[in-house]
Amino acid sequence: MKVLVAGGAGYIGSVTTEMLCDAGHDVVVFDNLERGYREAIDPRAKFLQGDLRCKENIKSALLIERPEAVIHFAAYIEVGESMKEPMPFFENNVSGSLNLMSAMVESGCKKLIFSSTCATYGTPERMPMDETLPQLPESVYGESKYLCEHIFKWGGDIHDIECVFLRYFNACGATDKYGEAHNPESHLIPLILQVAQGKREKIFIFGDDYETRDGTCVRDYIHIKDLAQAHILALKPGVQGSFNLGNGDGYTVKDVIEVCREVTGHPIPTELEPRRAGDCTALVADATKAKTELGWNPQFADLKTIVQSAWDWHQSHPNGYTTS
Ligand code: UDP
């Protein structure tokens, strides 16, 4: 298939582009390079630099390239940042998605796979979390993705565009070529690995007074390759709706630090900090629907395997990506 990947220079977009190319798809990456990296774009893909906030950019890309599907990753992603500077999240994530949907309607593209998040659920009333839970986001980031889902749902229903919402739990790990290099970094695993690399003195634990096994937040960590695989499966004609993507295993922040100690052999000093605004206590997926309806079969569920792949990538890319 010919697929346009919006945000293909970012972390999840770069790995999905690599795997789409491996699977023989014809890929066009559309990215503004604000937070992504030119170097992270698979050379087999065609690159168009553009910004979803500019409707003409995405409209002309779709009219010229005529992809059969769009996979949309382009967004601001940090919960903490969204609670300090909310408006850029609505502007980039929501109005960018609105422009994308309008451009898809105008260009006749009939399939969208959207990078959504478990943060759209807020604190769930039961665990593990399936797709029937109410969506009550507790952060601006989660709210922005929730609003995008609504735009796509209505646009898709009325204009006959198949929309798939993949609600990720915590993406991590790397392929040999592409890994996680946000700047500034805010995610737990890469930050811990920066301590092991000697770039940071210690890792801050954001709160140990949550109602969990050891007081720290619980998350479901999923390998980036497994995540990317789900996007490829979702391209199949007829697939639409929402799917939670996680392994169903909950790890506390302290568990993750311990696994990183085992993998890196570094003591990883820690310091306790207050809770981070917008963080939910625990988020663990029930991915039964993705497994039964998409045929999704995660291959790298073990946290040690995931952290090892991230560590290998950070060691082979000690400065992350070097060009913006
Ligand atoms: N976290 C932490 N210290 C850090 C970064 C993250 O304790 O330096 C915690 C954070 O509060 C959350 C978990 O690690 O409970 C995962 O955070 P991350 O930002 O990686 O992903 P999120 O769950 O926010 O999408």
Short mmCIF file of C-alpha atoms and ligand atoms in Angstrom, two decimals:
data_model
loop_
_atom_site.label_atom_id
_atom_site.label_comp_id
_atom_site.label_asym_id
_atom_site.label_seq_id
_atom_site.Cartn_x
_atom_site.Cartn_y
_atom_site.Cartn_z
CA MET A 1 0.00 0.00 0.00
CA LYS A 2 1.00 3.61 -0.37
CA VAL A 3 0.96 5.08 3.15
CA LEU A 4 1.60 8.63 4.35
CA VAL A 5 3.11 8.67 7.84
CA ALA A 6 2.51 12.00 9.57
CA GLY A 7 5.15 12.36 12.27
CA GLY A 8 7.40 9.72 10.70
CA ALA A 9 10.56 11.39 12.04
CA GLY A 10 9.50 10.85 15.65
CA TYR A 11 10.04 7.84 17.86
CA ILE A 12 7.04 5.62 17.08
CA GLY A 13 6.72 7.02 13.55
CA SER A 14 10.32 6.20 12.65
CA VAL A 15 10.01 2.57 13.73
CA THR A 16 6.64 2.17 12.04
CA THR A 17 8.11 3.63 8.84
CA GLU A 18 11.01 1.17 9.03
CA MET A 19 8.66 -1.77 9.50
CA LEU A 20 6.29 -0.59 6.75
CA CYS A 21 9.27 -0.39 4.36
CA ASP A 22 10.43 -3.85 5.48
CA ALA A 23 6.95 -5.17 4.70
CA GLY A 24 7.14 -3.72 1.16
CA HIS A 25 4.82 -0.72 1.57
CA ASP A 26 5.45 2.53 -0.30
CA VAL A 27 5.94 5.16 2.44
CA VAL A 28 5.82 8.96 2.40
CA VAL A 29 6.90 10.62 5.64
CA PHE A 30 5.30 14.02 6.41
CA ASP A 31 6.97 15.77 9.35
CA ASN A 32 7.82 19.33 10.39
CA LEU A 33 11.05 18.19 12.13
CA GLU A 34 10.16 20.37 15.13
CA ARG A 35 10.71 17.47 17.51
CA GLY A 36 11.60 14.69 15.09
CA TYR A 37 14.90 14.05 13.36
CA ARG A 38 15.79 13.84 9.68
CA GLU A 39 18.18 11.03 10.59
CA ALA A 40 15.32 8.99 12.04
CA ILE A 41 13.54 8.78 8.68
CA ASP A 42 14.15 5.51 6.90
CA PRO A 43 15.99 6.31 3.64
CA ARG A 44 13.62 4.02 1.75
CA ALA A 45 10.74 6.45 2.49
CA LYS A 46 10.09 9.67 0.59
CA PHE A 47 10.28 12.71 2.89
CA LEU A 48 8.04 15.78 2.71
CA GLN A 49 8.68 18.50 5.26
CA GLY A 50 5.40 20.06 6.31
CA ASP A 51 3.31 21.08 9.30
CA LEU A 52 -0.21 19.86 10.04
CA ARG A 53 -1.04 23.26 11.52
CA CYS A 54 -0.82 24.55 7.95
CA LYS A 55 -3.78 23.03 6.13
CA GLU A 56 -2.32 23.77 2.70
CA ASN A 57 0.82 21.73 3.58
CA ILE A 58 -1.09 18.55 4.29
CA LYS A 59 -3.70 19.10 1.60
CA SER A 60 -1.09 19.44 -1.13
CA ALA A 61 0.85 16.44 0.22
CA LEU A 62 -2.26 14.26 0.03
CA LEU A 63 -3.35 15.60 -3.37
CA ILE A 64 0.10 15.04 -4.87
CA GLU A 65 0.95 11.72 -3.23
CA ARG A 66 -2.54 10.16 -3.17
CA PRO A 67 -1.80 7.63 -0.39
CA GLU A 68 -4.32 4.87 0.26
CA ALA A 69 -3.91 5.37 4.03
CA VAL A 70 -2.55 7.86 6.54
CA ILE A 71 -0.92 6.87 9.84
CA HIS A 72 -0.93 9.88 12.13
CA PHE A 73 1.68 10.26 14.89
CA ALA A 74 2.40 13.99 14.65
CA ALA A 75 1.69 15.46 18.09
CA TYR A 76 3.10 16.86 21.29
CA ILE A 77 3.22 13.97 23.75
CA GLU A 78 4.38 14.97 27.21
CA VAL A 79 1.78 14.85 29.96
CA GLY A 80 3.81 17.09 32.29
CA GLU A 81 4.41 19.74 29.62
CA SER A 82 0.72 19.69 28.67
CA MET A 83 -0.24 20.62 32.24
CA LYS A 84 2.05 23.66 32.14
CA GLU A 85 1.48 24.87 28.56
CA PRO A 86 -1.92 23.55 27.47
CA MET A 87 -2.70 25.75 24.46
CA PRO A 88 0.10 24.52 22.15
CA PHE A 89 -1.22 20.97 22.75
CA PHE A 90 -4.68 21.91 21.54
CA GLU A 91 -3.26 23.91 18.66
CA ASN A 92 -0.83 21.27 17.45
CA ASN A 93 -2.65 18.07 18.32
CA VAL A 94 -6.27 19.08 17.78
CA SER A 95 -6.15 21.67 15.04
CA GLY A 96 -3.42 19.69 13.26
CA SER A 97 -5.72 16.64 13.29
CA LEU A 98 -8.66 18.73 12.13
CA ASN A 99 -6.61 19.94 9.16
CA LEU A 100 -5.57 16.38 8.41
CA MET A 101 -9.16 15.10 8.43
CA SER A 102 -10.32 17.98 6.20
CA ALA A 103 -7.47 17.30 3.79
CA MET A 104 -8.33 13.59 3.75
CA VAL A 105 -11.95 14.41 2.94
CA GLU A 106 -10.87 16.76 0.14
CA SER A 107 -8.34 14.34 -1.33
CA GLY A 108 -10.51 11.23 -1.01
CA CYS A 109 -8.17 9.22 1.26
CA LYS A 110 -10.28 6.55 2.92
CA LYS A 111 -8.18 5.12 5.76
CA LEU A 112 -6.70 6.67 8.89
CA ILE A 113 -4.76 5.04 11.70
CA PHE A 114 -4.45 7.37 14.65
CA SER A 115 -1.87 7.26 17.39
CA SER A 116 -4.07 7.56 20.49
CA THR A 117 -3.35 6.81 24.11
CA CYS A 118 -4.55 5.15 27.28
CA ALA A 119 -4.35 8.67 28.77
CA THR A 120 -7.77 9.27 27.16
CA TYR A 121 -9.31 7.04 29.85
CA GLY A 122 -8.00 8.91 32.90
CA THR A 123 -8.08 6.88 36.11
CA PRO A 124 -9.96 3.71 35.11
CA GLU A 125 -12.75 2.24 37.20
CA ARG A 126 -11.41 -1.28 36.58
CA MET A 127 -8.17 -2.95 35.61
CA PRO A 128 -6.96 -4.28 33.20
CA MET A 129 -8.42 -1.67 30.86
CA ASP A 130 -10.48 -2.59 27.83
CA GLU A 131 -11.97 -0.31 25.20
CA THR A 132 -15.44 -0.14 26.80
CA LEU A 133 -14.22 2.02 29.70
CA PRO A 134 -15.46 5.60 29.78
CA GLN A 135 -12.94 8.11 28.45
CA LEU A 136 -12.39 10.76 31.13
CA PRO A 137 -8.93 12.23 30.49
CA GLU A 138 -7.07 13.81 33.40
CA SER A 139 -4.40 15.67 31.46
CA VAL A 140 -4.40 18.16 28.62
CA TYR A 141 -2.41 15.66 26.57
CA GLY A 142 -5.07 12.97 27.11
CA GLU A 143 -7.85 15.46 26.43
CA SER A 144 -6.21 16.60 23.19
CA LYS A 145 -6.03 13.01 21.89
CA TYR A 146 -9.63 12.39 23.01
CA LEU A 147 -10.81 15.42 21.06
CA CYS A 148 -8.92 14.16 17.99
CA GLU A 149 -10.69 10.79 18.25
CA HIS A 150 -14.02 12.63 18.15
CA ILE A 151 -13.06 14.68 15.12
CA PHE A 152 -11.95 11.52 13.32
CA LYS A 153 -14.99 9.55 14.39
CA TRP A 154 -17.47 12.10 13.05
CA GLY A 155 -15.41 12.85 9.95
CA GLY A 156 -14.96 9.14 9.31
CA ASP A 157 -18.64 8.24 9.82
CA ILE A 158 -19.96 11.02 7.63
CA HIS A 159 -17.34 10.84 4.87
CA ASP A 160 -16.95 7.06 4.85
CA ILE A 161 -13.31 7.01 6.01
CA GLU A 162 -12.18 3.96 8.00
CA CYS A 163 -10.64 5.26 11.23
CA VAL A 164 -8.62 3.15 13.64
CA PHE A 165 -7.67 4.49 17.07
CA LEU A 166 -4.70 2.67 18.57
CA ARG A 167 -4.60 3.54 22.26
CA TYR A 168 -1.05 2.94 23.37
CA PHE A 169 0.14 2.17 26.82
CA ASN A 170 3.85 2.96 27.45
CA ALA A 171 5.91 2.66 24.27
CA CYS A 172 9.59 1.84 24.81
CA GLY A 173 12.52 -0.14 23.42
CA ALA A 174 14.20 0.25 20.05
CA THR A 175 15.13 -1.45 16.80
CA ASP A 176 18.80 -1.64 15.78
CA LYS A 177 18.43 1.59 13.83
CA TYR A 178 15.78 3.70 15.53
CA GLY A 179 15.16 4.50 19.19
CA GLU A 180 13.78 6.98 21.67
CA ALA A 181 15.48 10.37 21.69
CA HIS A 182 13.17 13.13 22.80
CA ASN A 183 14.73 16.49 23.49
CA PRO A 184 14.24 17.30 26.28
CA GLU A 185 13.61 13.72 27.39
CA SER A 186 10.77 13.14 29.85
CA HIS A 187 10.13 9.40 29.65
CA LEU A 188 11.13 7.05 32.38
CA ILE A 189 13.21 4.40 30.59
CA PRO A 190 15.39 6.71 28.45
CA LEU A 191 15.95 8.95 31.48
CA ILE A 192 17.09 6.00 33.58
CA LEU A 193 19.39 4.91 30.75
CA GLN A 194 20.88 8.42 30.66
CA VAL A 195 21.88 7.86 34.29
CA ALA A 196 23.59 4.60 33.28
CA GLN A 197 25.37 6.50 30.48
CA GLY A 198 26.68 9.05 32.98
CA LYS A 199 24.61 11.89 31.50
CA ARG A 200 22.52 12.31 34.65
CA GLU A 201 23.40 11.78 38.27
CA LYS A 202 20.16 10.12 39.34
CA ILE A 203 16.57 9.41 38.44
CA PHE A 204 13.77 11.28 40.20
CA ILE A 205 10.84 9.14 41.30
CA PHE A 206 7.67 11.19 40.93
CA GLY A 207 5.74 10.21 44.04
CA ASP A 208 5.80 7.12 46.25
CA ASP A 209 2.45 7.64 47.96
CA TYR A 210 0.22 6.14 45.28
CA GLU A 211 -2.00 3.19 46.20
CA THR A 212 0.19 0.59 44.53
CA ARG A 213 2.44 -2.27 45.62
CA ASP A 214 5.41 -0.01 46.42
CA GLY A 215 3.74 3.40 46.27
CA THR A 216 5.01 4.30 42.78
CA CYS A 217 2.89 4.50 39.60
CA VAL A 218 2.14 1.36 37.63
CA ARG A 219 2.43 1.29 33.83
CA ASP A 220 2.22 -1.28 31.05
CA TYR A 221 5.39 -1.09 28.93
CA ILE A 222 5.19 -2.22 25.33
CA HIS A 223 7.97 -2.78 22.82
CA ILE A 224 7.99 -0.29 19.96
CA LYS A 225 8.23 -3.09 17.39
CA ASP A 226 5.07 -4.73 18.73
CA LEU A 227 3.38 -1.35 18.63
CA ALA A 228 4.47 -0.71 15.05
CA GLN A 229 3.23 -4.16 14.04
CA ALA A 230 -0.28 -3.26 15.20
CA HIS A 231 -0.34 -0.30 12.78
CA ILE A 232 0.53 -2.54 9.88
CA LEU A 233 -2.21 -5.00 10.84
CA ALA A 234 -4.69 -2.12 11.16
CA LEU A 235 -4.12 -1.15 7.50
CA LYS A 236 -6.19 -4.16 6.45
CA PRO A 237 -9.38 -3.05 4.69
CA GLY A 238 -12.42 -3.31 6.95
CA VAL A 239 -10.54 -2.72 10.21
CA GLN A 240 -11.86 0.23 12.20
CA GLY A 241 -12.60 1.26 15.79
CA SER A 242 -10.43 1.48 18.88
CA PHE A 243 -7.84 -0.94 20.19
CA ASN A 244 -5.82 -0.87 23.38
CA LEU A 245 -2.19 -1.88 22.91
CA GLY A 246 -0.28 -3.12 25.92
CA ASN A 247 1.04 -6.37 27.35
CA GLY A 248 -1.25 -6.56 30.36
CA ASP A 249 1.68 -6.54 32.81
CA GLY A 250 1.88 -3.70 35.33
CA TYR A 251 5.33 -2.51 36.45
CA THR A 252 5.93 0.14 39.10
CA VAL A 253 8.50 2.90 38.60
CA LYS A 254 10.71 1.07 41.10
CA ASP A 255 10.35 -2.20 39.14
CA VAL A 256 11.51 -0.44 35.99
CA ILE A 257 14.52 1.05 37.76
CA GLU A 258 15.43 -2.41 39.07
CA VAL A 259 15.23 -3.98 35.58
CA CYS A 260 17.41 -1.14 34.23
CA ARG A 261 19.97 -1.85 36.97
CA GLU A 262 20.05 -5.52 35.92
CA VAL A 263 20.45 -4.70 32.23
CA THR A 264 23.05 -1.94 32.56
CA GLY A 265 24.93 -3.08 35.67
CA HIS A 266 24.75 0.52 36.91
CA PRO A 267 23.50 1.27 40.47
CA ILE A 268 21.09 4.00 39.19
CA PRO A 269 20.77 6.32 42.20
CA THR A 270 17.27 7.67 42.84
CA GLU A 271 15.70 10.64 44.59
CA LEU A 272 12.09 11.11 45.59
CA GLU A 273 10.19 14.04 44.07
CA PRO A 274 6.56 15.11 44.52
CA ARG A 275 3.92 13.62 42.23
CA ARG A 276 3.90 14.89 38.64
CA ALA A 277 0.66 16.67 37.67
CA GLY A 278 -1.57 14.63 35.36
CA ASP A 279 -0.12 11.20 36.26
CA CYS A 280 -2.64 8.38 36.83
CA THR A 281 -1.96 5.81 39.55
CA ALA A 282 -2.03 2.71 37.36
CA LEU A 283 -2.64 1.99 33.67
CA VAL A 284 -2.59 -1.62 32.47
CA ALA A 285 -4.12 -2.83 29.20
CA ASP A 286 -6.51 -5.56 28.29
CA ALA A 287 -5.51 -6.01 24.65
CA THR A 288 -7.85 -8.93 23.92
CA LYS A 289 -9.66 -6.99 21.19
CA ALA A 290 -6.42 -6.20 19.33
CA LYS A 291 -5.38 -9.84 19.58
CA THR A 292 -8.68 -11.28 18.37
CA GLU A 293 -9.72 -8.66 15.81
CA LEU A 294 -6.34 -7.47 14.45
CA GLY A 295 -4.52 -10.76 14.96
CA TRP A 296 -1.95 -8.80 17.00
CA ASN A 297 0.60 -11.04 18.66
CA PRO A 298 3.26 -9.15 20.67
CA GLN A 299 6.70 -10.78 20.42
CA PHE A 300 8.72 -8.79 22.95
CA ALA A 301 6.55 -8.58 26.06
CA ASP A 302 9.29 -9.21 28.63
CA LEU A 303 10.41 -5.91 30.23
CA LYS A 304 14.05 -7.00 30.39
CA THR A 305 14.06 -7.67 26.63
CA ILE A 306 12.48 -4.27 26.03
CA VAL A 307 14.99 -2.43 28.22
CA GLN A 308 17.89 -4.39 26.68
CA SER A 309 16.87 -3.23 23.18
CA ALA A 310 16.69 0.38 24.39
CA TRP A 311 20.07 0.06 26.12
CA ASP A 312 21.67 -1.43 22.98
CA TRP A 313 20.36 1.48 20.93
CA HIS A 314 21.52 4.10 23.43
CA GLN A 315 24.97 2.54 23.48
CA SER A 316 25.21 2.52 19.69
CA HIS A 317 23.78 6.09 19.55
CA PRO A 318 25.39 7.71 22.63
CA ASN A 319 24.27 11.17 21.53
CA GLY A 320 20.87 10.07 20.24
CA TYR A 321 20.28 11.63 16.84
CA THR A 322 22.76 14.32 15.99
CA THR A 323 20.87 16.29 13.34
CA SER A 324 17.47 17.86 13.79
N1 UDP B 1 8.48 8.94 36.01
C1 UDP B 1 9.32 9.15 37.09
N2 UDP B 1 10.48 9.84 36.88
C2 UDP B 1 10.82 10.36 35.67
C3 UDP B 1 9.96 10.14 34.58
C4 UDP B 1 8.79 9.42 34.77
O1 UDP B 1 9.04 8.71 38.21
O2 UDP B 1 11.88 11.00 35.58
C5 UDP B 1 7.25 8.16 36.21
C6 UDP B 1 5.98 8.91 35.82
O3 UDP B 1 5.50 9.67 36.93
C7 UDP B 1 5.05 7.78 35.43
C8 UDP B 1 6.00 6.71 34.87
O4 UDP B 1 7.30 7.06 35.35
O5 UDP B 1 4.42 7.25 36.55
C9 UDP B 1 6.04 6.66 33.36
O6 UDP B 1 6.22 7.98 32.90
P1 UDP B 1 6.54 8.32 31.40
O7 UDP B 1 6.72 9.81 31.30
O8 UDP B 1 7.65 7.47 30.91
O9 UDP B 1 5.23 7.88 30.61
P2 UDP B 1 3.68 8.27 30.81
O10 UDP B 1 3.07 7.15 31.62
O11 UDP B 1 3.59 9.61 31.46
O12 UDP B 1 3.14 8.28 29.41
#
